[in-house]
Tab-separated table of C-alpha atoms and ligand atoms in Angstrom:
chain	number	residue	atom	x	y	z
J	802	UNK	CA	-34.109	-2.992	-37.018
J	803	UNK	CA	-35.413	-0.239	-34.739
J	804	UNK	CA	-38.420	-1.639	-34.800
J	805	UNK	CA	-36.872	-4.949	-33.678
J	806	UNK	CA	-35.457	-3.253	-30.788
J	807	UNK	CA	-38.408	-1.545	-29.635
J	808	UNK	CA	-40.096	-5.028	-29.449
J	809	UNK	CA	-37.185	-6.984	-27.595
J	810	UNK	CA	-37.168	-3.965	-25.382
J	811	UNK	CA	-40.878	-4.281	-24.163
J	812	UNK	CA	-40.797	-8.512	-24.357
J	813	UNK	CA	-37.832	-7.937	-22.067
J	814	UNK	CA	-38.960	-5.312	-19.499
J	815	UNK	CA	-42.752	-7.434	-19.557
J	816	UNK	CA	-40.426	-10.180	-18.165
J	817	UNK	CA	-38.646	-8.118	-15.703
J	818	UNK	CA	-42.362	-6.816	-14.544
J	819	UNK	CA	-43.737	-10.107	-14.282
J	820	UNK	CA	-40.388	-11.563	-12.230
J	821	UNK	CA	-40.495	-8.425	-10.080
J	822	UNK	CA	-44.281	-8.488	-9.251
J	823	UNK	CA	-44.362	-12.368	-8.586
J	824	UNK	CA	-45.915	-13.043	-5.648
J	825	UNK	CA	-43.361	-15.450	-3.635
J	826	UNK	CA	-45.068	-17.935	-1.472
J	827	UNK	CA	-46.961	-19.046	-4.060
J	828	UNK	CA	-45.513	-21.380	-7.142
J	829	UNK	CA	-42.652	-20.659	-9.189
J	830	UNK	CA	-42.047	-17.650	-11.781
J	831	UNK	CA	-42.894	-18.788	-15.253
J	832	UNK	CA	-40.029	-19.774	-16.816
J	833	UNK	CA	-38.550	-19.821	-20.427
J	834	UNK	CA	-41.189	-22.284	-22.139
J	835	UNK	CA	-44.056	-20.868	-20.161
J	836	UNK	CA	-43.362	-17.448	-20.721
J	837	UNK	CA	-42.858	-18.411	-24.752
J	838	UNK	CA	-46.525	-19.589	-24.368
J	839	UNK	CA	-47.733	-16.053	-22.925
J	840	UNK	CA	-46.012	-14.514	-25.462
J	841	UNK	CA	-48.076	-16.150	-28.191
J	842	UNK	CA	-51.056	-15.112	-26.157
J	843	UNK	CA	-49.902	-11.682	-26.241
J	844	UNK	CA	-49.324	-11.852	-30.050
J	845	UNK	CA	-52.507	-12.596	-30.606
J	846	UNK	CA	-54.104	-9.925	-28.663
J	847	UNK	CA	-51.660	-7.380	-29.556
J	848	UNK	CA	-51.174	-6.068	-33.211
J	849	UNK	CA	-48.270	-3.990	-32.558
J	850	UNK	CA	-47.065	-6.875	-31.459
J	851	UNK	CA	-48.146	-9.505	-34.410
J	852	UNK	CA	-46.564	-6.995	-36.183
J	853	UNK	CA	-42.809	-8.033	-35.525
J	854	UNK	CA	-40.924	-11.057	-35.674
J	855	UNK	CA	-41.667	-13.978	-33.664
J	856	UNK	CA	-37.878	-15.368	-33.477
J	857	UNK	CA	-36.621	-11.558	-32.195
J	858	UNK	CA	-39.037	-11.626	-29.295
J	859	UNK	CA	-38.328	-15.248	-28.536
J	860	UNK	CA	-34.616	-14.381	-28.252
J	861	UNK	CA	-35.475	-11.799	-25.954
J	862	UNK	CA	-37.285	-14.228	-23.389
J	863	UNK	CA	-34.191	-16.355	-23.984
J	864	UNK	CA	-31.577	-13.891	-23.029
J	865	UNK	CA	-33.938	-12.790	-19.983
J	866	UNK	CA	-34.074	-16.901	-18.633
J	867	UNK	CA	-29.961	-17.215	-19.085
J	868	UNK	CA	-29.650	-13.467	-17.428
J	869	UNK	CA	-31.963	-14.665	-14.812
J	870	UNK	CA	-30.106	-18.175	-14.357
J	871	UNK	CA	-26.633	-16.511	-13.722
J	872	UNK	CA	-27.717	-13.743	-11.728
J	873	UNK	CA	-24.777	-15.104	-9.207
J	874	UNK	CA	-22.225	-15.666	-11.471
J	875	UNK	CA	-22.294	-13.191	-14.176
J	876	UNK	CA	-21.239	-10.282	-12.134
J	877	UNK	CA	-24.644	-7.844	-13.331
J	878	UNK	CA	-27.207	-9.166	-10.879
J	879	UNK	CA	-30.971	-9.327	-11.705
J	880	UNK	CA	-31.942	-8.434	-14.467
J	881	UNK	CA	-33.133	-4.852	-14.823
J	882	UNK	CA	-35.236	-2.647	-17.335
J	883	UNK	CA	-34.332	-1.605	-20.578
J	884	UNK	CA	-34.308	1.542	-21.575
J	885	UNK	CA	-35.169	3.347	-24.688
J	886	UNK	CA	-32.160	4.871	-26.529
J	887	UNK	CA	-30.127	3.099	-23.959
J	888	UNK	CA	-30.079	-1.053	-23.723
J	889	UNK	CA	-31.473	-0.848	-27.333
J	890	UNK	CA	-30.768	-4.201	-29.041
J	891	UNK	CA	-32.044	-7.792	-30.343
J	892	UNK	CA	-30.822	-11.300	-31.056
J	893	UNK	CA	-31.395	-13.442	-33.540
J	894	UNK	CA	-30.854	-17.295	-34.349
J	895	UNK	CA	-29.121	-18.711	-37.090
J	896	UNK	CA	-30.904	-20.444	-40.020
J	897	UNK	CA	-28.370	-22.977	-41.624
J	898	UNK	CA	-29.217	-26.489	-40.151
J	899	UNK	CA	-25.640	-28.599	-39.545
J	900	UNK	CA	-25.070	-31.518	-38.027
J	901	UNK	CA	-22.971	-31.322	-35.149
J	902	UNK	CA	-20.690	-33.423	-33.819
J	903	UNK	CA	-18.947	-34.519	-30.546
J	904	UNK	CA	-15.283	-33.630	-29.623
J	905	UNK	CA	-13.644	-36.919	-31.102
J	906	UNK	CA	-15.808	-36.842	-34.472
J	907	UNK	CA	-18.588	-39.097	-33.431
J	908	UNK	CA	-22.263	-37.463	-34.489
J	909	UNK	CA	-24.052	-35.894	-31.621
J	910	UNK	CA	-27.212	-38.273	-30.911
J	911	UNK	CA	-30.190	-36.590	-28.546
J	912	UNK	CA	-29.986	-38.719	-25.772
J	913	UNK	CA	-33.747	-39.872	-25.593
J	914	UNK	CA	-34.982	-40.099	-29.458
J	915	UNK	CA	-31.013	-41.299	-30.879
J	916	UNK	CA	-31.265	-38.321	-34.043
J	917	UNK	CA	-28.296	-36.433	-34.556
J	918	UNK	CA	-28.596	-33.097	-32.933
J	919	UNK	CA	-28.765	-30.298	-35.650
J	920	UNK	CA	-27.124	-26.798	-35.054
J	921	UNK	CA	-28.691	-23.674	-36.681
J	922	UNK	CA	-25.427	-21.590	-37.361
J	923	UNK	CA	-25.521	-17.892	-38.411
J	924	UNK	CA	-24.998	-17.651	-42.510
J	925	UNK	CA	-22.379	-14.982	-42.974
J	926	UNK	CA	-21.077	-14.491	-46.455
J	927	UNK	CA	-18.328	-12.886	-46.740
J	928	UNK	CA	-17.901	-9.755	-49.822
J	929	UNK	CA	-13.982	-8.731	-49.478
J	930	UNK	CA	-11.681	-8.160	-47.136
J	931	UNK	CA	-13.178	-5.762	-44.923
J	932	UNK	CA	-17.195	-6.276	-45.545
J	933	UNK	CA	-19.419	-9.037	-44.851
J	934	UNK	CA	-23.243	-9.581	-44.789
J	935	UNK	CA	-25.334	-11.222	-42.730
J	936	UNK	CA	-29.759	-11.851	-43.015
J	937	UNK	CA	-31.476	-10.157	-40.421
J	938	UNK	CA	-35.089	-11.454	-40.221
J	939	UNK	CA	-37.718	-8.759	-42.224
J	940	UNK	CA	-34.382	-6.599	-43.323
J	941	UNK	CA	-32.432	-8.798	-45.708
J	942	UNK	CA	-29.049	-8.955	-46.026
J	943	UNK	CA	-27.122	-6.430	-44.052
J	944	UNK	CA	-23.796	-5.457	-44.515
J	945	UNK	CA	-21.564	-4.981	-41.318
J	946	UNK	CA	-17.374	-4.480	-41.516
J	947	UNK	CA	-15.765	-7.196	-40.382
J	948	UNK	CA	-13.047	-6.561	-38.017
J	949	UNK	CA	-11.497	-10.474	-37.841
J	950	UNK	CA	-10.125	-12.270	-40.805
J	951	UNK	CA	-11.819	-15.273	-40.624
J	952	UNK	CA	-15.568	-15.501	-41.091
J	953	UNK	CA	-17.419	-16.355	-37.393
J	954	UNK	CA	-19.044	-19.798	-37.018
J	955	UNK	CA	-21.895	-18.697	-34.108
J	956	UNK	CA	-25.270	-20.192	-33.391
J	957	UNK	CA	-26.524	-16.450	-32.510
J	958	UNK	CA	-25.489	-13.051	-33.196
J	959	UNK	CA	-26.689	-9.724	-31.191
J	960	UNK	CA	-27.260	-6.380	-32.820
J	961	UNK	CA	-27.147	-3.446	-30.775
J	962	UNK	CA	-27.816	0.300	-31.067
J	963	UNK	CA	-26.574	2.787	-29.278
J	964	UNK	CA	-24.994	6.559	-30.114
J	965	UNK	CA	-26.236	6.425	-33.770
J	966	UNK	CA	-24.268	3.196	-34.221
J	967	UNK	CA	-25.237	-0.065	-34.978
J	968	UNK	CA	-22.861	-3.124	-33.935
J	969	UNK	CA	-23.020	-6.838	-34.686
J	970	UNK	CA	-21.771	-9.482	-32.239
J	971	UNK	CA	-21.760	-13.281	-32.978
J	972	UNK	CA	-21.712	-15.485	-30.154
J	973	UNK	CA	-18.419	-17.272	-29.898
J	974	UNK	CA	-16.679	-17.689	-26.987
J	975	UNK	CA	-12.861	-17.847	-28.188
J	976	UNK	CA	-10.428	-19.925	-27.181
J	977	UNK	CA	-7.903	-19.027	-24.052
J	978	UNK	CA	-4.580	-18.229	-24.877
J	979	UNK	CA	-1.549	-20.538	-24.122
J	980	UNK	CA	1.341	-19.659	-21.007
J	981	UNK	CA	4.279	-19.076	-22.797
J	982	UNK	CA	6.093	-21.776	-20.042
J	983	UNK	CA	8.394	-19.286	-18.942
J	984	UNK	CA	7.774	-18.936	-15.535
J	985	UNK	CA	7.740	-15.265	-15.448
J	986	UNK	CA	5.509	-13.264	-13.157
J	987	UNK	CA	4.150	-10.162	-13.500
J	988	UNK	CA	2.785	-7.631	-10.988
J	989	UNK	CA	0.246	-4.296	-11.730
J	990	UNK	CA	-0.239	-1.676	-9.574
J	991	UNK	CA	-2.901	0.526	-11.326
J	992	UNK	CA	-3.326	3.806	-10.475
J	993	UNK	CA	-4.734	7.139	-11.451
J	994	UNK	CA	-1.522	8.908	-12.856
J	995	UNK	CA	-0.116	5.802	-14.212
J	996	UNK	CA	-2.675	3.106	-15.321
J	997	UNK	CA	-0.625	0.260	-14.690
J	998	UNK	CA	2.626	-0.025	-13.776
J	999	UNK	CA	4.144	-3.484	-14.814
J	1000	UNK	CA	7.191	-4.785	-12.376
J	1001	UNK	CA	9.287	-4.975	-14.949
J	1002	UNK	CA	9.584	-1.529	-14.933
J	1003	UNK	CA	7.098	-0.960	-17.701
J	1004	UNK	CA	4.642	1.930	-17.394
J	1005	UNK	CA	1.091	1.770	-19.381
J	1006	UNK	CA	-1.265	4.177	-19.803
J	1007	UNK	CA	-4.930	3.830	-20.714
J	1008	UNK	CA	-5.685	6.801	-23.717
J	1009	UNK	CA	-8.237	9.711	-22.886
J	1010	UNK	CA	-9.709	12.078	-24.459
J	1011	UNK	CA	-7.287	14.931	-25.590
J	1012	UNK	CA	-7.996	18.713	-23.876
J	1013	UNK	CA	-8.858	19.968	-27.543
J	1014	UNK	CA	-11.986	16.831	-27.273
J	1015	UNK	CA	-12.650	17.414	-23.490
J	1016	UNK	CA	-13.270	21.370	-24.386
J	1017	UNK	CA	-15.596	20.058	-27.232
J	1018	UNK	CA	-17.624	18.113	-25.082
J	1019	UNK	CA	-17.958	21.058	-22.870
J	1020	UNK	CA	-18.642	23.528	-26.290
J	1021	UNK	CA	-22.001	21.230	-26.910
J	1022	UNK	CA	-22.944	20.432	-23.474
J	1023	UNK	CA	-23.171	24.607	-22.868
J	1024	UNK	CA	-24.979	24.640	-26.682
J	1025	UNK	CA	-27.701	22.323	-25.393
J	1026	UNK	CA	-28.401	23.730	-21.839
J	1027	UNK	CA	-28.774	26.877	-23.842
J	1028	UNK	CA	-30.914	25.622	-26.765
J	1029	UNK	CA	-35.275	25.651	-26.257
J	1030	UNK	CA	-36.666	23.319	-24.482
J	1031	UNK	CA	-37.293	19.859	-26.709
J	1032	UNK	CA	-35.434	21.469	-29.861
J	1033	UNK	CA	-34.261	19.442	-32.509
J	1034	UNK	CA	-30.699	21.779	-31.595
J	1035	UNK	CA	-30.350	20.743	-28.269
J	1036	UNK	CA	-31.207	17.128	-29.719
J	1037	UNK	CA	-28.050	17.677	-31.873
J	1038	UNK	CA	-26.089	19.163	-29.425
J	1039	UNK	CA	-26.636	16.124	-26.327
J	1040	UNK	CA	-26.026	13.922	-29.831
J	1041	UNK	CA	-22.887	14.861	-30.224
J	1042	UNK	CA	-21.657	15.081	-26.125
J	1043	UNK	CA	-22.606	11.074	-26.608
J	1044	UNK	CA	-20.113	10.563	-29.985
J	1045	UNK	CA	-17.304	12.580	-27.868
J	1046	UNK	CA	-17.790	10.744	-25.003
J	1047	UNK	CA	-18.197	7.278	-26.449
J	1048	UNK	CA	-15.192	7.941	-28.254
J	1049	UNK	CA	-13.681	7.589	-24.914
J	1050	UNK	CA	-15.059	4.618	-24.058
J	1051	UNK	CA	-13.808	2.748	-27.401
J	1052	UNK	CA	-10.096	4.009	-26.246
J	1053	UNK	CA	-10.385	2.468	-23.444
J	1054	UNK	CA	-11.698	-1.060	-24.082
J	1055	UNK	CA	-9.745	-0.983	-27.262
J	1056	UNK	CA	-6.706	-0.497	-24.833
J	1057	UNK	CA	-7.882	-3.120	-22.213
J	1058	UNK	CA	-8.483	-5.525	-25.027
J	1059	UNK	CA	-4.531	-5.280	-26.469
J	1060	UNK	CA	-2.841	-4.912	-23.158
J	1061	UNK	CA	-4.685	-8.025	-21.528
J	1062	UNK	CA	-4.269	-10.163	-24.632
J	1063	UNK	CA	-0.240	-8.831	-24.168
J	1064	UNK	CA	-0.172	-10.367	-20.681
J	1065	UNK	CA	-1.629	-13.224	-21.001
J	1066	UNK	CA	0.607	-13.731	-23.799
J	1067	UNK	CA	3.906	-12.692	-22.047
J	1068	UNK	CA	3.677	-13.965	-18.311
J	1069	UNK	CA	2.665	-17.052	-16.800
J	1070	UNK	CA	1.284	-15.745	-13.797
J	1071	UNK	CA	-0.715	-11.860	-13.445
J	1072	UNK	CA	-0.242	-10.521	-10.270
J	1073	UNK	CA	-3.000	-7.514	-9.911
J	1074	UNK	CA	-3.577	-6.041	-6.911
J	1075	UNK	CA	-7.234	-6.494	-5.005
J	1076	UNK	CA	-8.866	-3.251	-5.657
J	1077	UNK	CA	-12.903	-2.329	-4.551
J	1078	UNK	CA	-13.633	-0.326	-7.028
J	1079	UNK	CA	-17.006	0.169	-5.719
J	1080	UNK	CA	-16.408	1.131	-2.757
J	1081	UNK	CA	-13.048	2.635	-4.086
J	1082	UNK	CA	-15.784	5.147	-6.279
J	1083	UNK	CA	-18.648	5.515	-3.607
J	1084	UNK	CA	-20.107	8.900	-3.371
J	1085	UNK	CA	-18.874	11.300	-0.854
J	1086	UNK	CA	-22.619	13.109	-1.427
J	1087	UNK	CA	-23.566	12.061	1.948
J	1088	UNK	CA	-27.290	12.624	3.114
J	1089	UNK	CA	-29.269	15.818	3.672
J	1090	UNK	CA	-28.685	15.899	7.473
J	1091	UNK	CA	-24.689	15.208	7.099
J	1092	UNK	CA	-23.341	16.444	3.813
J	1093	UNK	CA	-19.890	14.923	3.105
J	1094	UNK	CA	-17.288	16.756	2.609
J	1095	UNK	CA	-15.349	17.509	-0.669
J	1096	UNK	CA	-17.763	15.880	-3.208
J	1097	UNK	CA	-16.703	17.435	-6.215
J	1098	UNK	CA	-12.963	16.779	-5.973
J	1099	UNK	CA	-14.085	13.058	-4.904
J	1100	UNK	CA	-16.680	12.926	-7.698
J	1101	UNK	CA	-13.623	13.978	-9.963
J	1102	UNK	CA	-11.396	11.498	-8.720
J	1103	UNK	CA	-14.322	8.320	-9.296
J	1104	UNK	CA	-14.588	9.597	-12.869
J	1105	UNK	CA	-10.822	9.423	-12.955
J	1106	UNK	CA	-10.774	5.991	-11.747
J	1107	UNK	CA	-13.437	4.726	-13.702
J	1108	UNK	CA	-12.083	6.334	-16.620
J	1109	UNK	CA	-8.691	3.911	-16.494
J	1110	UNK	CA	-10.996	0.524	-16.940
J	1111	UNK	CA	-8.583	-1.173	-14.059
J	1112	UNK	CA	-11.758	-3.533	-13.557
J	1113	UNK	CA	-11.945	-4.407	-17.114
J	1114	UNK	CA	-8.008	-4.599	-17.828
J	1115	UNK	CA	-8.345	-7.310	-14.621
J	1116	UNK	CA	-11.927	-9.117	-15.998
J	1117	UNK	CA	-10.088	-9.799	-19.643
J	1118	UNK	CA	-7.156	-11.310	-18.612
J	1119	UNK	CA	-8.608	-13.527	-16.653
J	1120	UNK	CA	-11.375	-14.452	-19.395
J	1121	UNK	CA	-7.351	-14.668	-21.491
J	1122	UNK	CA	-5.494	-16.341	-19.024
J	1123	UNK	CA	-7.573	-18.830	-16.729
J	1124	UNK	CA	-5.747	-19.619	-13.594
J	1125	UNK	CA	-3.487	-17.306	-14.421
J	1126	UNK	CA	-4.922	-14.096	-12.671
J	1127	UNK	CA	-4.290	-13.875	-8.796
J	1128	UNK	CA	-5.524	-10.964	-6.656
J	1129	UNK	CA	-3.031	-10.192	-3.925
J	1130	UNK	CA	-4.204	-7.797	-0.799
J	1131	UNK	CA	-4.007	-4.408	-1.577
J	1132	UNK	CA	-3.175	-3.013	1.604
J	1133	UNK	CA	0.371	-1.761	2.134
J	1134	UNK	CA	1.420	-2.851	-1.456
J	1135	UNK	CA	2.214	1.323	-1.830
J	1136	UNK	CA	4.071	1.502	1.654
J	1137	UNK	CA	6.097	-1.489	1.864
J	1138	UNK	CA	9.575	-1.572	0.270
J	1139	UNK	CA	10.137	-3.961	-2.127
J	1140	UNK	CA	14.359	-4.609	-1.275
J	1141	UNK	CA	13.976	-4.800	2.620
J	1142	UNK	CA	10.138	-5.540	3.293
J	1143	UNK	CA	10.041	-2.274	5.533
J	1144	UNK	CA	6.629	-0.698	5.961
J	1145	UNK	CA	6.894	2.596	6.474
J	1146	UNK	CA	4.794	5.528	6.187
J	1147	UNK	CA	7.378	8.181	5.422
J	1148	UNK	CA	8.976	5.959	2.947
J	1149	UNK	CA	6.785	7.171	0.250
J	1150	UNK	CA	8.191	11.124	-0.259
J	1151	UNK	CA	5.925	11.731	-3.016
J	1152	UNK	CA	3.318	10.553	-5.770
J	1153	UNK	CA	6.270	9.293	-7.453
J	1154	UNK	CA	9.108	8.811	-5.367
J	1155	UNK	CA	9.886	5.801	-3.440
J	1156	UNK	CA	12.693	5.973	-0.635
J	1157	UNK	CA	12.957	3.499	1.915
J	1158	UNK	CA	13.621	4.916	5.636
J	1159	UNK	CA	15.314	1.712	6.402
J	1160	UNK	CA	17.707	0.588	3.931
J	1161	UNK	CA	17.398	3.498	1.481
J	1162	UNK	CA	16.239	1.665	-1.420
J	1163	UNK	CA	15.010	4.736	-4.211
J	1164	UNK	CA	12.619	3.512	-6.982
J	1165	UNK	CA	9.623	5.276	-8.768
J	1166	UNK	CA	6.840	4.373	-5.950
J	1167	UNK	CA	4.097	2.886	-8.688
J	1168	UNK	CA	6.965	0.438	-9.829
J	1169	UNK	CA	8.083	-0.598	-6.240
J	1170	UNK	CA	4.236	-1.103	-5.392
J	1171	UNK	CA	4.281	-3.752	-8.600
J	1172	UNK	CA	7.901	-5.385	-7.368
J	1173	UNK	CA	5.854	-6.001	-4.374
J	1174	UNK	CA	2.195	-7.405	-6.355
J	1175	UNK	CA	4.875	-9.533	-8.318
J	1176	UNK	CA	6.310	-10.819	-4.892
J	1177	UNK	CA	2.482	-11.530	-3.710
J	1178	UNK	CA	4.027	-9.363	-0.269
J	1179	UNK	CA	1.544	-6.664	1.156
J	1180	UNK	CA	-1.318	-7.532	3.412
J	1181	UNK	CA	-0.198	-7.916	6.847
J	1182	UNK	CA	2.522	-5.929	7.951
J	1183	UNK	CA	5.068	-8.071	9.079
J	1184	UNK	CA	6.726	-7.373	12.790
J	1185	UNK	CA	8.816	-4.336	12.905
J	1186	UNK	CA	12.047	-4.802	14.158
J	1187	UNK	CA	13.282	-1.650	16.021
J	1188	UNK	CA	16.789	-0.841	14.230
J	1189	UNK	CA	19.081	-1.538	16.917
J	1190	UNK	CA	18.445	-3.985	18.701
J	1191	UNK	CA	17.810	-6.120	16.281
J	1192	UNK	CA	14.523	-8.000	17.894
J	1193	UNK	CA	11.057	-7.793	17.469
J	1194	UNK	CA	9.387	-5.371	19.370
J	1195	UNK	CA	5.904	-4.021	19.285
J	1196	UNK	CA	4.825	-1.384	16.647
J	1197	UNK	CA	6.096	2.170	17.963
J	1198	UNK	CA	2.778	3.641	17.289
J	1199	UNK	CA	1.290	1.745	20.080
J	1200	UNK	CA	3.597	1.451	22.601
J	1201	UNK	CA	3.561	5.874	22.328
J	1202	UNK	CA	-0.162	5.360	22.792
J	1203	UNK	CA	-0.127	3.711	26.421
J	1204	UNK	CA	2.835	5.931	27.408
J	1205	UNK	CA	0.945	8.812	29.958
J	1206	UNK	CA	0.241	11.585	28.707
J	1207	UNK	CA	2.308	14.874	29.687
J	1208	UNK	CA	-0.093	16.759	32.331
J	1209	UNK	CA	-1.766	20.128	31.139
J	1210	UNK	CA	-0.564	22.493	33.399
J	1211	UNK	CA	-3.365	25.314	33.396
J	1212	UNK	CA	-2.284	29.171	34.153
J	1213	UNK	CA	-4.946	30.362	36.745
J	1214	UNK	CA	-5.912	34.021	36.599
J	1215	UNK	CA	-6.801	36.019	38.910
E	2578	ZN	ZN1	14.114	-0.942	2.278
């Protein structure tokens, strides 16, 4: 299987090279059928290359052509090299022919020739409750845990590699899950402290690592900076950093995954707030000639941000929940209170505390910031009204601006 990988891999990255070296004003890029035709070519010429399976390094142009095609829509770009140790990984196609058929039953005809379209599913067999197997081309049947109760029906399934573990995904895009009809709206305001807090008062947090794991990452890390050079300890050592800290990753999707399918299965509508989290987690590094300032508590802050998965909790319940998901503008969402509408700076006393200057509304601030997601209210701030008189007047802050300044009166010595 490694072997498969190391093959994908270098079909792959030769048709990132080619793409990325194409000279433009000429023709076209070869595409999938063309580039299946070089590959044959390169078969033949290459015995390290004759070596592996045909199918596996077919399926690795084919991923690269549907990567390539929704470069605009899938949210990862152009494709991009594949690393050793790192993108390590393979497809393969199924091998049981079926017939498939339309939505309402009829057979599925090819439109030119009038033959029924065969499928090739995946042949999974299933061995008890927890194990299945599936045949991997050149490895036989492999046994994988299964972690759904019924078996998957897929045309392709992907194996990956990556921290010493292997995975298995079959490629089924599920069903979205059903409004409950309630009507009930739901905002998030994610944060650092709290991951997201729900307007109904709810508070959810996203699990990381415990102190007792964070001071065991740090215990290897120091063993392999110390270890020689290219030892098979410090090998070990960065081995087991990657365990700890993939560990953390697994909490975290694990958590995304139950609390999206949760609101997608509770609320009608998900109210998150718009968040950048690119630019939200830029670099303060700055450039040789203007340093920035405080990099390491902002480099400590992006790791704390990334570490809550707020863009994943977002992407999977909208792939849950289509047209259920709005993004409302972020800005003021934190400031504004959520009984009068105020905006107001001071309003927010702490972190945590919420007290309005105007009408003296108290709430936890994270939960007021959701009241007012749920509302879809933030954005603009609306016209202050000064509290007196009653009518609108222009924001204080500007009016002090144009007001002249008091004159420095200078002492002159003699
Ligand atoms: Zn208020």
């Amino acid at each position: 299987m490694l072997d498969h990988c190391a093959h994908a891999r270098y079909v792959w990255n030769l048709a990132v090279e080619q793409h990325a070296h194409w000279y433009k004003g000429r023709k076209a890029a070869p595409g999938f059928a063309e580039q299946c035709r070089q590959l044959t070519e390169a078969r033949r010429a290459n015995a390290w290359l004759a070596a592996g399976n045909a199918d596996v390094q077919q399926q690795a142009l084919r991923d690269f052509s549907r990567a390539k095609n929704a470069k605009f829509t899938s949210g990862f770009g152009e494709p991009t090299w594949r690393r050793k140790y790192v993108h390590e990984g393979f497809r393969v196609i199924g091998t049981d022919r079926v017939p498939e058929f339309e939505a309402d039953g009829s057979p599925k005809r090819n439109t030119h020739s009038g033959k029924q379209v065969m499928a090739r599913l995946v042949v999974v067999h299933k061995l008890n409750r927890r194990w299945a197997q599936v045949k991997v081309p050149g490895c036989g049947w492999v046994k994988f845990r299964l972690t759904r109760r019924e078996l998957p029906k897929a045309k392709t399934f992907r194996v990956t590699y990556r921290n010493g573990r292997w995975h298995i995904a079959f490629a089924i895009i599920p069903g979205s899950i059903d409004a409950p009809g309630t009507g009930e709206v739901i905002g998030i305001d994610r944060g650092v402290k709290i991951t997201a807090a729900l307007s109904d008062g709810r508070k959810l947090n996203c699990p990381q690592l415990t102190v007792k794991e964070r001071a065991q990452i740090r215990k290897h890390q120091r063993r392999a900076a110390r270890a020689p050079k290219a030892s098979a300890a410090k090998t070990a050592a960065y081995a087991r950093v990657a365990r700890l800290k993939a560990r953390e990753t697994d909490r975290r999707k694990d958590w995304c995954e139950k609390t999206s399918t949760m609101l997608a299965r509770t609320y009608d509508l998900v109210r998150f707030e718009k968040l950048n989290i690119k630019n939200m987690t830029a670099s303060a590094k700055g450039t040789v000639e203007q340093p920035g300032r405080n990099v390491r508590q902002k480099a400590g802050l992006n790791r704390a941000i990334l570490a809550q998965g707020w863009g994943l909790l977002r992407r999977r319940t909208e792939h849950k929940a289509p047209g259920r998901v709005e993004d409302i503008p972020a800005p003021y969402t934190s400031l504004r209170c959520s009984a009068c509408g105020w905006i107001e700076k001071n309003s927010r006393k702490s972190q945590a505390e919420f007290v309005c200057v105007s009408c003296g509304f108290t709430c936890n601030a994270d939960e007021n910031a959701a009241h007012n997601v749920a509302a879809g209210q933030g954005g603009i701030p609306r016209p202050r009204r000064s509290a007196g008189a009653g009518g609108v007047t222009a924001a204080t802050s500007r009016s002090s601006a144009r007001e002249p300044q008091p004159v420095r009166v200078g002492i002159l010595l003699v």
